[in-house]
Coordinates of N, CA and C in Angstrom, one line a residue:
M1 N 70.4 -16.2 3.5 CA 69.5 -16.6 2.4 C 70.3 -17.5 1.4
T2 N 71.5 -17.1 1.1 CA 72.3 -17.9 0.2 C 72.6 -19.3 0.8
S3 N 72.7 -19.4 2.1 CA 73.0 -20.7 2.7 C 71.8 -21.6 2.5
L4 N 70.6 -21.1 2.4 CA 69.5 -21.9 2.2 C 69.5 -22.5 0.7
L5 N 69.9 -21.6 -0.2 CA 69.9 -22.0 -1.6 C 71.1 -23.0 -1.9
L6 N 72.2 -22.9 -1.2 CA 73.3 -23.7 -1.5 C 73.5 -24.9 -0.7
Q7 N 72.5 -25.4 0.0 CA 72.6 -26.6 0.8 C 72.8 -27.8 -0.1
I8 N 73.6 -28.7 0.4 CA 73.9 -29.9 -0.3 C 73.2 -31.0 0.4
T9 N 72.5 -31.8 -0.3 CA 71.8 -32.9 0.3 C 72.3 -34.2 -0.3
T10 N 72.3 -35.3 0.4 CA 72.8 -36.6 -0.1 C 71.5 -37.4 -0.3
T11 N 71.6 -38.3 -1.3 CA 70.5 -39.2 -1.5 C 70.9 -40.6 -1.4
A12 N 70.0 -41.4 -1.0 CA 70.3 -42.9 -0.8 C 70.4 -43.5 -2.2
P13 N 71.1 -44.6 -2.3 CA 71.1 -45.3 -3.6 C 69.7 -45.8 -3.9
L14 N 69.5 -45.8 -5.2 CA 68.2 -46.2 -5.7 C 67.9 -47.7 -5.5
D15 N 66.8 -48.0 -5.0 CA 66.4 -49.4 -4.9 C 65.6 -49.8 -6.1
T16 N 66.2 -50.6 -7.0 CA 65.5 -50.9 -8.3 C 64.2 -51.6 -8.1
A17 N 64.0 -52.4 -7.1 CA 62.7 -53.0 -6.9 C 61.7 -52.0 -6.5
A18 N 62.0 -51.0 -5.7 CA 61.1 -50.0 -5.3 C 60.7 -49.1 -6.5
V19 N 61.7 -48.8 -7.4 CA 61.4 -48.0 -8.6 C 60.5 -48.8 -9.5
A20 N 60.7 -50.1 -9.7 CA 59.8 -50.9 -10.5 C 58.4 -51.0 -10.0
A21 N 58.3 -51.1 -8.6 CA 57.0 -51.2 -8.0 C 56.2 -49.9 -8.2
N22 N 57.0 -48.8 -8.1 CA 56.3 -47.5 -8.2 C 55.9 -47.3 -9.7
A23 N 56.7 -47.7 -10.6 CA 56.3 -47.6 -12.0 C 55.1 -48.4 -12.3
A24 N 55.0 -49.6 -11.7 CA 53.8 -50.5 -11.9 C 52.6 -49.9 -11.3
A25 N 52.7 -49.2 -10.2 CA 51.6 -48.6 -9.5 C 51.1 -47.4 -10.3
N26 N 52.0 -46.7 -10.9 CA 51.6 -45.5 -11.7 C 50.9 -46.0 -13.0
A27 N 51.4 -47.1 -13.6 CA 50.8 -47.6 -14.8 C 49.4 -48.1 -14.5
A28 N 49.1 -48.6 -13.4 CA 47.8 -49.1 -13.0 C 46.8 -48.0 -12.5
A29 N 47.3 -46.8 -12.4 CA 46.4 -45.7 -11.8 C 45.4 -45.4 -12.9
P30 N 44.1 -45.1 -12.4 CA 43.1 -44.8 -13.4 C 43.3 -43.4 -14.0
E31 N 42.8 -43.3 -15.2 CA 42.9 -42.0 -15.9 C 41.9 -41.1 -15.4
L32 N 42.3 -39.8 -15.3 CA 41.3 -38.8 -14.8 C 41.0 -37.9 -15.9
S33 N 39.7 -37.6 -16.1 CA 39.3 -36.6 -17.1 C 39.4 -35.2 -16.5
L34 N 39.1 -34.2 -17.4 CA 39.2 -32.8 -17.0 C 38.1 -32.5 -15.9
I35 N 37.0 -33.1 -16.1 CA 35.9 -32.8 -15.2 C 36.2 -33.5 -13.8
D36 N 36.8 -34.6 -13.8 CA 37.2 -35.3 -12.5 C 38.2 -34.4 -11.8
L37 N 39.2 -33.8 -12.5 CA 40.2 -33.0 -11.9 C 39.6 -31.7 -11.3
V38 N 38.6 -31.1 -12.1 CA 37.9 -29.9 -11.6 C 37.2 -30.2 -10.3
L39 N 36.5 -31.3 -10.3 CA 35.7 -31.7 -9.1 C 36.6 -32.0 -7.9
Q40 N 37.8 -32.6 -8.2 CA 38.7 -32.9 -7.1 C 39.3 -31.6 -6.5
G41 N 39.3 -30.5 -7.3 CA 39.9 -29.3 -6.9 C 39.1 -28.5 -5.9
G42 N 37.9 -28.9 -5.7 CA 37.1 -28.3 -4.7 C 36.1 -27.3 -5.3
W43 N 35.4 -26.6 -4.5 CA 34.4 -25.6 -4.9 C 35.0 -24.4 -5.6
V44 N 36.3 -24.1 -5.4 CA 36.9 -22.9 -6.0 C 37.2 -23.2 -7.5
M45 N 37.4 -24.5 -7.9 CA 37.8 -24.8 -9.2 C 36.6 -24.7 -10.2
I46 N 35.4 -24.9 -9.6 CA 34.2 -24.9 -10.5 C 33.9 -23.5 -11.1
P47 N 34.0 -22.4 -10.4 CA 33.8 -21.1 -11.0 C 35.0 -20.8 -12.0
I48 N 36.2 -21.2 -11.6 CA 37.4 -21.0 -12.5 C 37.2 -21.8 -13.8
F49 N 36.7 -23.0 -13.7 CA 36.4 -23.8 -15.0 C 35.3 -23.1 -15.8
I50 N 34.3 -22.6 -15.2 CA 33.2 -21.9 -15.9 C 33.7 -20.7 -16.6
L51 N 34.5 -19.9 -15.8 CA 35.0 -18.6 -16.4 C 36.0 -19.0 -17.5
F52 N 36.8 -20.0 -17.4 CA 37.7 -20.4 -18.5 C 36.9 -20.8 -19.7
S53 N 35.8 -21.5 -19.6 CA 35.0 -21.9 -20.7 C 34.4 -20.7 -21.4
I54 N 33.9 -19.8 -20.6 CA 33.3 -18.6 -21.2 C 34.4 -17.8 -21.9
S55 N 35.6 -17.7 -21.4 CA 36.6 -16.9 -22.0 C 37.0 -17.5 -23.3
I56 N 37.1 -18.8 -23.4 CA 37.5 -19.5 -24.7 C 36.4 -19.2 -25.7
F57 N 35.1 -19.3 -25.3 CA 34.0 -19.0 -26.2 C 34.1 -17.5 -26.7
I58 N 34.4 -16.6 -25.9 CA 34.5 -15.2 -26.3 C 35.7 -14.9 -27.2
I59 N 36.8 -15.6 -26.9 CA 38.0 -15.4 -27.7 C 37.7 -15.9 -29.1
L60 N 37.1 -17.1 -29.2 CA 36.8 -17.7 -30.5 C 35.8 -16.9 -31.3
E61 N 34.7 -16.4 -30.6 CA 33.7 -15.6 -31.3 C 34.3 -14.3 -31.8
R62 N 35.1 -13.6 -31.0 CA 35.7 -12.4 -31.4 C 36.7 -12.6 -32.6
Y63 N 37.4 -13.7 -32.6 CA 38.3 -14.0 -33.7 C 37.6 -14.2 -35.0
I64 N 36.5 -14.9 -34.9 CA 35.7 -15.2 -36.1 C 35.1 -13.9 -36.6
T65 N 34.5 -13.1 -35.7 CA 33.9 -11.8 -36.1 C 34.9 -10.8 -36.7
I66 N 36.1 -10.7 -36.1 CA 37.1 -9.8 -36.6 C 37.6 -10.3 -38.0
R67 N 37.8 -11.6 -38.1 CA 38.2 -12.1 -39.4 C 37.2 -11.9 -40.5
K68 N 35.9 -12.0 -40.2 CA 34.9 -11.7 -41.2 C 34.9 -10.2 -41.6
A69 N 35.1 -9.3 -40.6 CA 35.1 -7.9 -40.8 C 36.3 -7.4 -41.6
T70 N 37.4 -8.1 -41.5 CA 38.6 -7.6 -42.3 C 38.6 -8.1 -43.7
S71 N 37.8 -9.0 -44.0 CA 37.8 -9.5 -45.4 C 37.0 -8.6 -46.3
N72 N 37.6 -8.3 -47.5 CA 36.9 -7.4 -48.4 C 36.3 -8.2 -49.6
P73 N 35.0 -8.2 -49.7 CA 34.5 -9.0 -50.9 C 34.8 -8.3 -52.2
D74 N 34.8 -9.0 -53.3 CA 35.1 -8.5 -54.6 C 34.2 -7.4 -55.0
S75 N 32.9 -7.4 -54.6 CA 32.0 -6.4 -55.0 C 32.1 -5.1 -54.2
F76 N 33.0 -5.1 -53.2 CA 33.1 -3.9 -52.3 C 33.5 -2.7 -53.0
M77 N 34.6 -2.8 -53.8 CA 35.1 -1.6 -54.5 C 34.1 -1.2 -55.6
G78 N 33.5 -2.2 -56.3 CA 32.5 -1.9 -57.3 C 31.3 -1.1 -56.7
G79 N 30.9 -1.5 -55.5 CA 29.8 -0.8 -54.9 C 30.1 0.6 -54.5
I80 N 31.4 0.9 -54.1 CA 31.8 2.2 -53.8 C 31.9 3.1 -55.0
R81 N 32.4 2.5 -56.1 CA 32.5 3.3 -57.4 C 31.2 3.6 -57.9
G82 N 30.2 2.7 -57.8 CA 28.9 2.9 -58.3 C 28.2 4.0 -57.5

């Protein structure tokens, strides 16, 4: 197992023209939106994306609800004393 991890590989010298051509190709590549990436992921990504959206909604809703519940209005103690 350690022989697999300790293998030494040699690399060819960099061809600067190839590197420049690769950089130009990457710069000209179209931008992908989140929906495009989900659709390219196949049918498995669609339920994952839907569940992700639902979980974000639930997290935000619970955060807002708990934050409201922990705040004490000024009239709270006055109502208890009364």
